[in-house]
Structure formats: C-alpha cells, structure tokens
Amino acid sequence: MRAGRNGRRLRTAAAALALGLGLLAAGCGGSGSGGDGTVTLRYSWWGDASRAKLINKTVALFEKKHPGITVKTDFLEYEDFWKKFATQSAGGGAPDVFQNSAAFLREYGAKNVLLDLTPQVKARHLGTDGFRAGLEKAGEVDGKLLAVPVGGNTFALIYNVAEFEKAGVAPEKGWTWDQYHAAVEKISKAGGIKGAAANAGVMYLYDLVLRQQDKAFYTADGELGFTRDDLRTWWNDNYADVEDGTLVPQKKADQVAPKSALAAGLAASEFSWDNFIVRWSAETDAELALAPLPTTDGKRTGQYISSLMLSGYARTQHPEEVAQFIDFMVHDPQVGKIMGYNRGVLATERQAAAHEPEGPDELVAEYERQIADLVEPMTPQPAGTSVTEAAFLRIWGDVAHGTTSVAEGVDQFFSEAEQALRS
C-alpha cells in the first residue's frame, strides 16, 4: 500500500539560523534575579512570527499581573529549536520555561533536564484541574509531572478546497488511500499545482500509516515497530511519485521553507497537525479545509490526540515562578482568547470557554468533533525519539533529493535509530 506523504516543512533560512545561534550564545547562563528583587525567566518555543506575536501578548499580560517577574522570550522553527535546546541543555543553560511535546518527555526526563512540577502542584502554585479529555495526565512520566498541556491536536489532511473540487473529490470519513492518490494524481496531471508535497520523512505521518496496519513507529518497549522492508516500500512509493511529477520536488519545497508547500501554492494538500491550518490560512489566499486521514480498510485512521506542552528546566533558580507562569498560561481565560487554537484546541475548560472560535479556529473545533470517535490511545514515545525523528526527516530528504538511494537510506536510518534508542 502506498500511503500519504506529506507534513511539515519546518526548516529556517540561513538568516534565521544565524539569529538562532546568536540567541543561543546570548542565552546561556540561566535566569536570575535583579537587584530590586525582580525575577527574570527565560521562555522559548518553536513556531513562526505569528505565534510569537500572540505569545508575546500573553507574556505582557502575565508581567502586568505579576510585576515581580520579567520574562525574556525567543523562538525558532521546529528543527532549529530542538538543535538549539540540545546544546543549551547539555551545557546547563536551557530556558526556565519552554514549549515541549510528547516526543521529548522521556528523553529529557531521563537526562534530568525537566523540572518535576509535582511539588509545585502540592504547594498550589500550579493547578491541574479543569483540563479537557484527560489532558492533565499527558505530561506525566513515571509518576513525575514533567509538562502541562496548552493545547491538544491531531493529524489531518489540510487541503485546497478549490483544487479538490476540480478533481471531483470530497475528502471525508472512511475514504481510502486509493481515493486520495487518485485525487493527487488527477490534480498533478492537470498541470500547475501538484496534488501533494513529498514529505515521507514525517515520523508522525508514517506512524499513523503503520497503525492502520496494526503496527506503530515505536513498540511499547521503545523499539522500532516496523521492518526495513516496510520502510523500503514507503520510501520507494513516495520517491517514485516524486520522479513521475505527482509530488512536489524536494528542491522546490526547500526553496519556500519555512512555508509549507501547501501555503506556498506548490501543492494542493499536505498532512500535518490540524492546528497548522491556522498558520497556513494566514499565509495563502486559497480556501483551506481539514479532512480525516485516508484509511486502509475504510474505517481506521490510527489518529490520536497529542499535545503541545510547557515544561520547566530542572536547574532553574526559580521553580515557584516557573510554576506560576505555567499555571497562568494554561488557565487564564484572557490567554485563551489571545492564543486561540494556534497551538491546538485549548487544553483547559476555562480557556476553551473564553475563546469563541471563528475562521480557521472554527474549522479545527469542528474537525475534532467530527473525528472524536476515530481517536485512539497514543503509543508512548521513548527516549531517543528526538534523534530518531530528526534522522527520519534528514535521510528522507537525501533520498528525495536523489543523493541517497532508498536502500542506502533505509539502512542508514535503522543504524542511527537503533543506536539512539539503545543509548
């Protein structure tokens, strides 16, 4: 079976990377307190300038309500954020508070990088009540509270409505990969825009494809849950579609990064987290919509709810203030109004009730209501996931560029992944 092969194209330009390196050099050394007793926290996240604008508004609101705490902020796109964070945490200079996800909890928890927030909950500096759909447990690992969700989201097909209408396809529950591929090929053959981007290196997408086959990217024991033959089939099928012009060439996708191929008008569809429609809708004039993943059997998508979270640094000098900051960001209704669904459907009932979704936010809310019966439990992601995810994306990029064969890429990935998961 050939399955979808799209996702995020989250690489920054050289100028952005240079800026990130500058921030790294300036940011090392931890937080501190001013001579007047003011506490300074450092807060970092991944995302684009639109997310930064919203987050900085929430930080200003926090500082207004907590005049004894100053918050310094910085951000990068996803891949560069984690490269920077790996260097910071290894050198003892990670930010006091930072955006996190399930992929990194066990890895950085095992390295004692993440602050256990449990004592702060007991001290009533951080509340864990009022979360939606059991999300209050999303950041727990081995009895420790290592993160608190700010939003919950799931994967989706984000697509150009006009292009799919011209192809005569209405993406909906129960549609199959064959139907999806027929639409992609029809759009591409019409000339101009391609039906989809070539993003077969997105770990989360491949995980869902595997789950539809009763497998998963990782087993419950923290090992790879698929074989070399499985990956050869996945990458061979996707590379063949790049070669025959069905998918966006990797070189063109790289040229528009960090924009997605969909937002840049190169592709008519892309698989990603549902909340990305908020960002991408702001980057294109085309009408975008959300649809469930195509299926193998007409029923199972393999989808699950994941979370963007906030974590504290284990070596912060100000654990109480970190907890107060996180509490404010996940519970304050005004923060919910400001952020909307930029990081997914708001995690707490208070914030969700304060925000009236409209436009792309309304699409996300309606989509998650529609696919609620498709959602399954998420497979825990083991320590080493960050290395494995980066290797999967990087090596597929080499394959898509034609600088590495599929066979060589598969062997290289398994070698790097197995080493990462053993260490």
Short mmCIF file of C-alpha atoms in Angstrom, two decimals:
data_model
loop_
_atom_site.label_atom_id
_atom_site.label_comp_id
_atom_site.label_asym_id
_atom_site.label_seq_id
_atom_site.Cartn_x
_atom_site.Cartn_y
_atom_site.Cartn_z
CA MET A 1 0.00 0.00 0.00
CA ARG A 2 1.13 3.47 -0.71
CA ALA A 3 0.09 5.99 1.89
CA GLY A 4 0.18 9.76 2.31
CA ARG A 5 3.47 11.51 2.25
CA ASN A 6 3.23 14.98 3.47
CA GLY A 7 3.72 17.00 6.62
CA ARG A 8 5.50 19.95 7.94
CA ARG A 9 8.37 21.63 6.13
CA LEU A 10 9.91 23.32 9.09
CA ARG A 11 13.37 24.49 8.09
CA THR A 12 14.53 28.05 8.65
CA ALA A 13 16.58 30.11 6.22
CA ALA A 14 20.24 30.79 6.87
CA ALA A 15 19.48 34.17 8.32
CA ALA A 16 17.08 32.69 10.83
CA LEU A 17 19.61 30.07 11.81
CA ALA A 18 22.25 32.71 12.30
CA LEU A 19 19.83 34.60 14.50
CA GLY A 20 19.19 31.42 16.46
CA LEU A 21 22.90 30.88 17.02
CA GLY A 22 23.18 34.43 18.24
CA LEU A 23 20.33 33.89 20.66
CA LEU A 24 21.99 30.69 21.85
CA ALA A 25 25.23 32.46 22.62
CA ALA A 26 23.40 35.26 24.40
CA GLY A 27 21.00 32.95 26.23
CA CYS A 28 23.41 30.64 28.04
CA GLY A 29 23.89 31.10 31.73
CA GLY A 30 20.37 30.66 33.13
CA SER A 31 17.92 33.07 34.70
CA GLY A 32 18.45 35.29 37.68
CA SER A 33 17.15 37.98 39.99
CA GLY A 34 17.64 41.70 39.69
CA GLY A 35 18.96 43.91 42.44
CA ASP A 36 15.41 45.12 43.06
CA GLY A 37 14.19 41.59 43.70
CA THR A 38 12.68 41.12 40.24
CA VAL A 39 12.90 37.56 38.97
CA THR A 40 13.80 37.02 35.32
CA LEU A 41 12.61 33.91 33.48
CA ARG A 42 13.61 32.80 30.00
CA TYR A 43 10.83 31.35 27.85
CA SER A 44 11.42 29.67 24.47
CA TRP A 45 9.24 27.91 21.92
CA TRP A 46 9.10 26.81 18.31
CA GLY A 47 6.81 28.38 15.73
CA ASP A 48 6.58 31.28 13.33
CA ALA A 49 6.31 35.03 13.74
CA SER A 50 2.51 34.91 14.04
CA ARG A 51 2.76 32.57 17.03
CA ALA A 52 5.45 34.77 18.54
CA LYS A 53 3.20 37.82 18.28
CA LEU A 54 0.43 36.06 20.18
CA ILE A 55 2.72 34.57 22.82
CA ASN A 56 4.39 37.90 23.47
CA LYS A 57 0.96 39.39 24.13
CA THR A 58 0.31 36.72 26.76
CA VAL A 59 3.72 37.35 28.32
CA ALA A 60 2.95 41.07 28.58
CA LEU A 61 -0.32 40.20 30.30
CA PHE A 62 1.49 37.91 32.74
CA GLU A 63 4.08 40.56 33.57
CA LYS A 64 1.33 43.10 34.19
CA LYS A 65 -0.36 40.77 36.68
CA HIS A 66 2.96 39.63 38.18
CA PRO A 67 5.08 42.82 38.41
CA GLY A 68 7.87 40.97 40.26
CA ILE A 69 8.59 38.68 37.32
CA THR A 70 10.16 39.61 33.98
CA VAL A 71 10.06 37.17 31.06
CA LYS A 72 12.60 37.15 28.22
CA THR A 73 11.42 35.32 25.09
CA ASP A 74 12.85 33.77 21.95
CA PHE A 75 11.72 31.28 19.31
CA LEU A 76 12.83 29.32 16.25
CA GLU A 77 11.24 26.93 13.79
CA TYR A 78 10.83 23.35 14.99
CA GLU A 79 14.03 21.67 13.85
CA ASP A 80 16.31 24.55 14.82
CA PHE A 81 14.58 24.94 18.17
CA TRP A 82 15.47 21.39 19.19
CA LYS A 83 19.03 21.66 17.86
CA LYS A 84 19.48 24.74 19.99
CA PHE A 85 17.79 23.19 23.01
CA ALA A 86 20.01 20.10 22.84
CA THR A 87 23.08 22.34 23.01
CA GLN A 88 21.62 24.51 25.76
CA SER A 89 20.56 21.61 27.97
CA ALA A 90 23.89 19.82 27.51
CA GLY A 91 25.69 22.99 28.61
CA GLY A 92 23.45 23.69 31.60
CA GLY A 93 21.81 26.76 30.08
CA ALA A 94 18.32 25.70 28.99
CA PRO A 95 15.48 28.25 29.29
CA ASP A 96 13.46 28.26 32.52
CA VAL A 97 10.24 27.52 30.63
CA PHE A 98 9.90 26.08 27.15
CA GLN A 99 7.44 24.54 24.74
CA ASN A 100 7.57 20.76 24.71
CA SER A 101 5.82 17.73 23.23
CA ALA A 102 5.30 14.06 23.99
CA ALA A 103 8.21 13.13 21.72
CA PHE A 104 10.72 14.65 24.13
CA LEU A 105 9.32 13.90 27.60
CA ARG A 106 11.03 10.58 28.21
CA GLU A 107 14.28 11.59 26.56
CA TYR A 108 14.85 14.79 28.50
CA GLY A 109 13.17 13.37 31.59
CA ALA A 110 15.74 10.58 31.64
CA LYS A 111 18.51 13.17 31.34
CA ASN A 112 17.09 15.07 34.34
CA VAL A 113 16.58 18.17 32.22
CA LEU A 114 12.87 18.56 33.02
CA LEU A 115 11.58 20.04 36.25
CA ASP A 116 9.22 17.76 38.21
CA LEU A 117 6.27 20.07 38.77
CA THR A 118 4.57 17.77 41.30
CA PRO A 119 5.87 19.69 44.36
CA GLN A 120 4.59 22.92 42.82
CA VAL A 121 1.15 21.38 42.40
CA LYS A 122 1.18 20.31 46.04
CA ALA A 123 2.22 23.83 47.03
CA ARG A 124 -0.73 25.20 45.00
CA HIS A 125 1.48 27.20 42.66
CA LEU A 126 0.16 25.18 39.71
CA GLY A 127 -3.33 23.80 39.17
CA THR A 128 -4.04 20.56 37.31
CA ASP A 129 -7.83 20.66 37.42
CA GLY A 130 -10.19 21.65 34.62
CA PHE A 131 -8.33 20.05 31.70
CA ARG A 132 -10.18 18.62 28.72
CA ALA A 133 -10.26 14.94 27.80
CA GLY A 134 -7.76 13.75 30.40
CA LEU A 135 -5.02 16.04 29.12
CA GLU A 136 -3.90 16.72 32.70
CA LYS A 137 -2.15 13.32 32.52
CA ALA A 138 -0.44 13.96 29.19
CA GLY A 139 2.74 15.31 30.78
CA GLU A 140 3.19 12.58 33.41
CA VAL A 141 6.10 10.17 33.10
CA ASP A 142 6.88 7.55 35.73
CA GLY A 143 4.97 9.41 38.43
CA LYS A 144 6.51 12.80 37.67
CA LEU A 145 4.69 15.78 36.16
CA LEU A 146 7.20 16.92 33.53
CA ALA A 147 4.92 19.08 31.37
CA VAL A 148 1.49 20.69 31.28
CA PRO A 149 -0.55 20.87 28.04
CA VAL A 150 -1.51 24.20 26.48
CA GLY A 151 -3.32 22.62 23.54
CA GLY A 152 -4.42 19.31 22.09
CA ASN A 153 -4.43 18.39 18.42
CA THR A 154 -4.48 15.51 15.98
CA PHE A 155 -3.29 14.85 12.45
CA ALA A 156 -5.35 15.80 9.41
CA LEU A 157 -5.22 16.33 5.70
CA ILE A 158 -5.12 20.08 5.12
CA TYR A 159 -6.22 20.70 1.56
CA ASN A 160 -7.02 23.36 -1.03
CA VAL A 161 -10.80 23.23 -1.40
CA ALA A 162 -10.94 24.55 -4.97
CA GLU A 163 -8.33 22.11 -6.26
CA PHE A 164 -10.05 19.09 -4.74
CA GLU A 165 -13.43 20.25 -6.02
CA LYS A 166 -11.98 20.48 -9.53
CA ALA A 167 -10.71 16.93 -9.09
CA GLY A 168 -14.20 15.83 -8.08
CA VAL A 169 -13.09 14.54 -4.68
CA ALA A 170 -14.72 15.34 -1.32
CA PRO A 171 -12.38 14.10 1.44
CA GLU A 172 -14.48 12.56 4.19
CA LYS A 173 -14.60 9.89 6.87
CA GLY A 174 -13.86 6.43 5.55
CA TRP A 175 -12.19 7.47 2.33
CA THR A 176 -9.28 5.33 1.25
CA TRP A 177 -5.68 5.81 0.21
CA ASP A 178 -6.65 4.76 -3.32
CA GLN A 179 -9.17 7.61 -3.44
CA TYR A 180 -6.60 10.03 -2.05
CA HIS A 181 -3.94 9.01 -4.58
CA ALA A 182 -6.41 9.24 -7.45
CA ALA A 183 -7.17 12.83 -6.45
CA VAL A 184 -3.48 13.73 -6.07
CA GLU A 185 -2.60 12.25 -9.45
CA LYS A 186 -5.54 13.98 -11.19
CA ILE A 187 -4.55 17.38 -9.77
CA SER A 188 -0.91 16.92 -10.74
CA LYS A 189 -1.71 15.76 -14.28
CA ALA A 190 -3.86 18.86 -14.84
CA GLY A 191 -0.66 20.91 -14.75
CA GLY A 192 0.48 23.73 -12.49
CA ILE A 193 -0.04 22.87 -8.85
CA LYS A 194 0.97 19.40 -7.61
CA GLY A 195 -1.50 17.22 -5.75
CA ALA A 196 0.71 16.91 -2.67
CA ALA A 197 4.17 17.53 -1.24
CA ALA A 198 6.80 14.84 -0.84
CA ASN A 199 7.05 14.58 2.92
CA ALA A 200 7.57 10.87 3.52
CA GLY A 201 10.10 11.76 6.20
CA VAL A 202 7.47 12.92 8.70
CA MET A 203 7.60 10.45 11.58
CA TYR A 204 4.07 11.19 12.83
CA LEU A 205 2.50 10.58 9.45
CA TYR A 206 4.30 7.28 8.97
CA ASP A 207 3.28 6.27 12.49
CA LEU A 208 -0.38 6.66 11.51
CA VAL A 209 0.15 4.68 8.31
CA LEU A 210 1.71 1.90 10.37
CA ARG A 211 -1.06 2.00 12.96
CA GLN A 212 -3.56 1.32 10.19
CA GLN A 213 -1.58 -1.88 9.60
CA ASP A 214 -1.65 -2.84 13.30
CA LYS A 215 1.94 -1.70 13.71
CA ALA A 216 3.44 1.57 15.03
CA PHE A 217 6.60 3.62 14.69
CA TYR A 218 7.58 2.53 18.20
CA THR A 219 6.62 -0.52 20.21
CA ALA A 220 5.53 -0.29 23.84
CA ASP A 221 9.07 -1.42 24.72
CA GLY A 222 10.62 1.57 22.97
CA GLU A 223 11.91 -0.18 19.87
CA LEU A 224 11.15 0.42 16.20
CA GLY A 225 7.82 -1.19 15.37
CA PHE A 226 8.42 -1.74 11.64
CA THR A 227 10.90 -3.53 9.40
CA ARG A 228 13.38 -2.46 6.77
CA ASP A 229 11.03 -3.90 4.14
CA ASP A 230 8.18 -1.73 5.47
CA LEU A 231 10.26 1.44 5.17
CA ARG A 232 11.66 0.47 1.75
CA THR A 233 8.10 0.18 0.44
CA TRP A 234 7.07 3.53 1.96
CA TRP A 235 10.05 5.46 0.63
CA ASN A 236 10.13 3.68 -2.75
CA ASP A 237 6.49 4.54 -3.42
CA ASN A 238 6.97 8.17 -2.44
CA TYR A 239 10.19 8.56 -4.41
CA ALA A 240 8.51 7.10 -7.50
CA ASP A 241 5.80 9.76 -7.22
CA VAL A 242 8.42 12.48 -6.93
CA GLU A 243 10.13 11.18 -10.05
CA ASP A 244 6.96 10.97 -12.14
CA GLY A 245 5.87 14.51 -11.20
CA THR A 246 2.96 13.61 -8.92
CA LEU A 247 4.55 15.17 -5.84
CA VAL A 248 6.36 18.46 -5.30
CA PRO A 249 10.12 18.05 -5.89
CA GLN A 250 12.15 18.35 -2.72
CA LYS A 251 14.26 21.17 -4.13
CA LYS A 252 11.20 23.35 -4.71
CA ALA A 253 9.84 22.61 -1.24
CA ASP A 254 13.18 23.60 0.27
CA GLN A 255 13.15 26.88 -1.62
CA VAL A 256 9.89 28.04 0.01
CA ALA A 257 10.70 26.76 3.53
CA PRO A 258 9.74 27.51 6.26
CA LYS A 259 6.45 27.90 4.40
CA SER A 260 4.70 24.65 3.66
CA ALA A 261 4.30 23.53 0.07
CA LEU A 262 0.54 23.98 0.52
CA ALA A 263 0.71 27.55 1.81
CA ALA A 264 3.25 28.44 -0.88
CA GLY A 265 0.88 27.28 -3.62
CA LEU A 266 3.06 24.38 -4.74
CA ALA A 267 0.74 21.62 -3.52
CA ALA A 268 -2.99 21.10 -3.12
CA SER A 269 -2.72 19.09 0.08
CA GLU A 270 -0.46 18.35 3.00
CA PHE A 271 -0.69 16.17 6.09
CA SER A 272 0.05 17.89 9.39
CA TRP A 273 -1.37 18.65 12.82
CA ASP A 274 -4.84 20.13 12.48
CA ASN A 275 -3.92 23.42 14.15
CA PHE A 276 -1.47 24.18 11.33
CA ILE A 277 -4.45 25.30 9.27
CA VAL A 278 -4.46 28.42 11.46
CA ARG A 279 -0.95 29.35 10.38
CA TRP A 280 -1.21 28.23 6.78
CA SER A 281 -4.52 30.01 6.18
CA ALA A 282 -2.78 33.25 7.09
CA GLU A 283 -0.06 32.51 4.51
CA THR A 284 -2.29 31.91 1.48
CA ASP A 285 -5.38 33.35 -0.19
CA ALA A 286 -6.66 29.87 -1.04
CA GLU A 287 -9.52 28.39 0.98
CA LEU A 288 -8.19 25.54 3.11
CA ALA A 289 -10.11 22.80 4.88
CA LEU A 290 -9.47 19.76 7.10
CA ALA A 291 -10.23 16.10 6.43
CA PRO A 292 -9.52 12.84 8.29
CA LEU A 293 -6.64 10.68 7.13
CA PRO A 294 -7.38 8.24 4.32
CA THR A 295 -7.79 4.67 5.50
CA THR A 296 -6.66 1.20 4.54
CA ASP A 297 -9.93 -0.52 5.48
CA GLY A 298 -12.44 2.33 5.19
CA LYS A 299 -12.62 2.69 8.97
CA ARG A 300 -9.41 3.09 10.96
CA THR A 301 -7.26 6.22 10.66
CA GLY A 302 -4.94 5.45 13.59
CA GLN A 303 -5.25 9.03 14.85
CA TYR A 304 -4.62 10.13 18.43
CA ILE A 305 -4.66 13.37 20.39
CA SER A 306 -1.23 14.82 21.07
CA SER A 307 -0.36 17.96 22.97
CA LEU A 308 1.84 20.97 22.90
CA MET A 309 3.03 21.49 26.46
CA LEU A 310 5.04 23.74 28.71
CA SER A 311 7.92 22.35 30.76
CA GLY A 312 10.29 23.83 33.29
CA TYR A 313 14.06 23.39 33.40
CA ALA A 314 15.22 21.17 36.24
CA ARG A 315 18.10 23.56 37.08
CA THR A 316 16.03 26.74 37.10
CA GLN A 317 16.72 29.04 40.02
CA HIS A 318 13.03 29.89 40.24
CA PRO A 319 10.81 26.78 40.27
CA GLU A 320 7.96 28.56 42.05
CA GLU A 321 7.83 31.36 39.48
CA VAL A 322 8.08 28.83 36.66
CA ALA A 323 5.04 27.04 38.08
CA GLN A 324 3.13 30.30 38.43
CA PHE A 325 3.95 31.20 34.85
CA ILE A 326 2.79 27.82 33.51
CA ASP A 327 -0.36 27.98 35.62
CA PHE A 328 -1.20 31.38 34.18
CA MET A 329 -0.58 30.26 30.62
CA VAL A 330 -2.85 27.21 30.85
CA HIS A 331 -5.68 28.59 32.99
CA ASP A 332 -6.04 32.34 32.43
CA PRO A 333 -9.12 32.98 30.21
CA GLN A 334 -7.58 36.05 28.56
CA VAL A 335 -4.62 33.94 27.44
CA GLY A 336 -7.11 31.58 25.81
CA LYS A 337 -8.72 34.48 23.96
CA ILE A 338 -5.35 35.69 22.71
CA MET A 339 -3.88 32.34 21.65
CA GLY A 340 -7.00 30.76 20.16
CA TYR A 341 -6.12 27.44 18.52
CA ASN A 342 -2.64 28.44 17.39
CA ARG A 343 -1.23 25.55 19.45
CA GLY A 344 -4.26 23.29 19.15
CA VAL A 345 -7.66 23.24 20.82
CA LEU A 346 -7.19 24.91 24.20
CA ALA A 347 -6.35 22.40 26.91
CA THR A 348 -8.43 23.73 29.81
CA GLU A 349 -12.17 24.24 30.07
CA ARG A 350 -11.76 27.84 31.32
CA GLN A 351 -9.73 28.87 28.31
CA ALA A 352 -11.86 26.92 25.86
CA ALA A 353 -14.99 28.61 27.22
CA ALA A 354 -13.41 32.06 26.92
CA HIS A 355 -12.49 31.63 23.26
CA GLU A 356 -15.17 31.81 20.58
CA PRO A 357 -13.63 30.04 17.58
CA GLU A 358 -14.11 31.55 14.16
CA GLY A 359 -12.42 31.20 10.80
CA PRO A 360 -9.65 28.55 10.86
CA ASP A 361 -10.17 28.02 14.62
CA GLU A 362 -13.78 27.05 13.97
CA LEU A 363 -12.60 24.56 11.35
CA VAL A 364 -10.28 22.94 13.91
CA ALA A 365 -13.02 22.74 16.55
CA GLU A 366 -15.49 21.20 14.12
CA TYR A 367 -12.89 18.78 12.77
CA GLU A 368 -12.04 17.45 16.22
CA ARG A 369 -15.72 16.98 16.99
CA GLN A 370 -16.17 15.02 13.77
CA ILE A 371 -13.26 12.65 14.33
CA ALA A 372 -13.72 12.15 18.09
CA ASP A 373 -14.87 8.55 17.53
CA LEU A 374 -11.72 7.78 15.48
CA VAL A 375 -9.22 8.76 18.17
CA GLU A 376 -7.14 6.01 19.78
CA PRO A 377 -4.57 5.98 22.63
CA MET A 378 -1.15 7.30 21.71
CA THR A 379 1.84 4.94 21.80
CA PRO A 380 4.40 6.25 24.34
CA GLN A 381 7.42 7.73 22.60
CA PRO A 382 10.73 6.51 24.07
CA ALA A 383 13.94 8.28 24.96
CA GLY A 384 15.84 8.79 21.73
CA THR A 385 12.75 9.89 19.81
CA SER A 386 14.16 13.32 19.00
CA VAL A 387 17.26 11.80 17.37
CA THR A 388 15.18 9.23 15.53
CA GLU A 389 12.67 11.80 14.28
CA ALA A 390 15.43 14.09 13.01
CA ALA A 391 17.21 11.20 11.28
CA PHE A 392 13.99 10.07 9.60
CA LEU A 393 13.37 13.55 8.17
CA ARG A 394 17.00 14.20 7.19
CA ILE A 395 17.61 10.87 5.49
CA TRP A 396 14.34 11.03 3.56
CA GLY A 397 15.44 14.48 2.40
CA ASP A 398 18.60 12.94 0.98
CA VAL A 399 16.54 10.24 -0.73
CA ALA A 400 14.07 12.78 -2.14
CA HIS A 401 16.95 14.88 -3.50
CA GLY A 402 18.37 11.78 -5.16
CA THR A 403 21.68 11.97 -3.31
CA THR A 404 20.99 8.74 -1.41
CA SER A 405 19.25 5.62 -2.72
CA VAL A 406 16.23 4.24 -0.90
CA ALA A 407 18.14 1.11 0.07
CA GLU A 408 21.05 3.12 1.47
CA GLY A 409 18.70 5.49 3.25
CA VAL A 410 16.78 2.69 4.94
CA ASP A 411 19.97 1.04 6.19
CA GLN A 412 21.32 4.37 7.41
CA PHE A 413 18.09 5.17 9.25
CA PHE A 414 17.91 1.83 11.03
CA SER A 415 21.55 2.10 12.06
CA GLU A 416 21.11 5.60 13.53
CA ALA A 417 17.72 4.89 15.08
CA GLU A 418 18.69 1.66 16.77
CA GLN A 419 21.77 3.32 18.24
CA ALA A 420 19.69 6.26 19.50
CA LEU A 421 17.07 4.03 21.09
CA ARG A 422 19.72 1.90 22.81
CA SER A 423 21.64 4.82 24.30
#
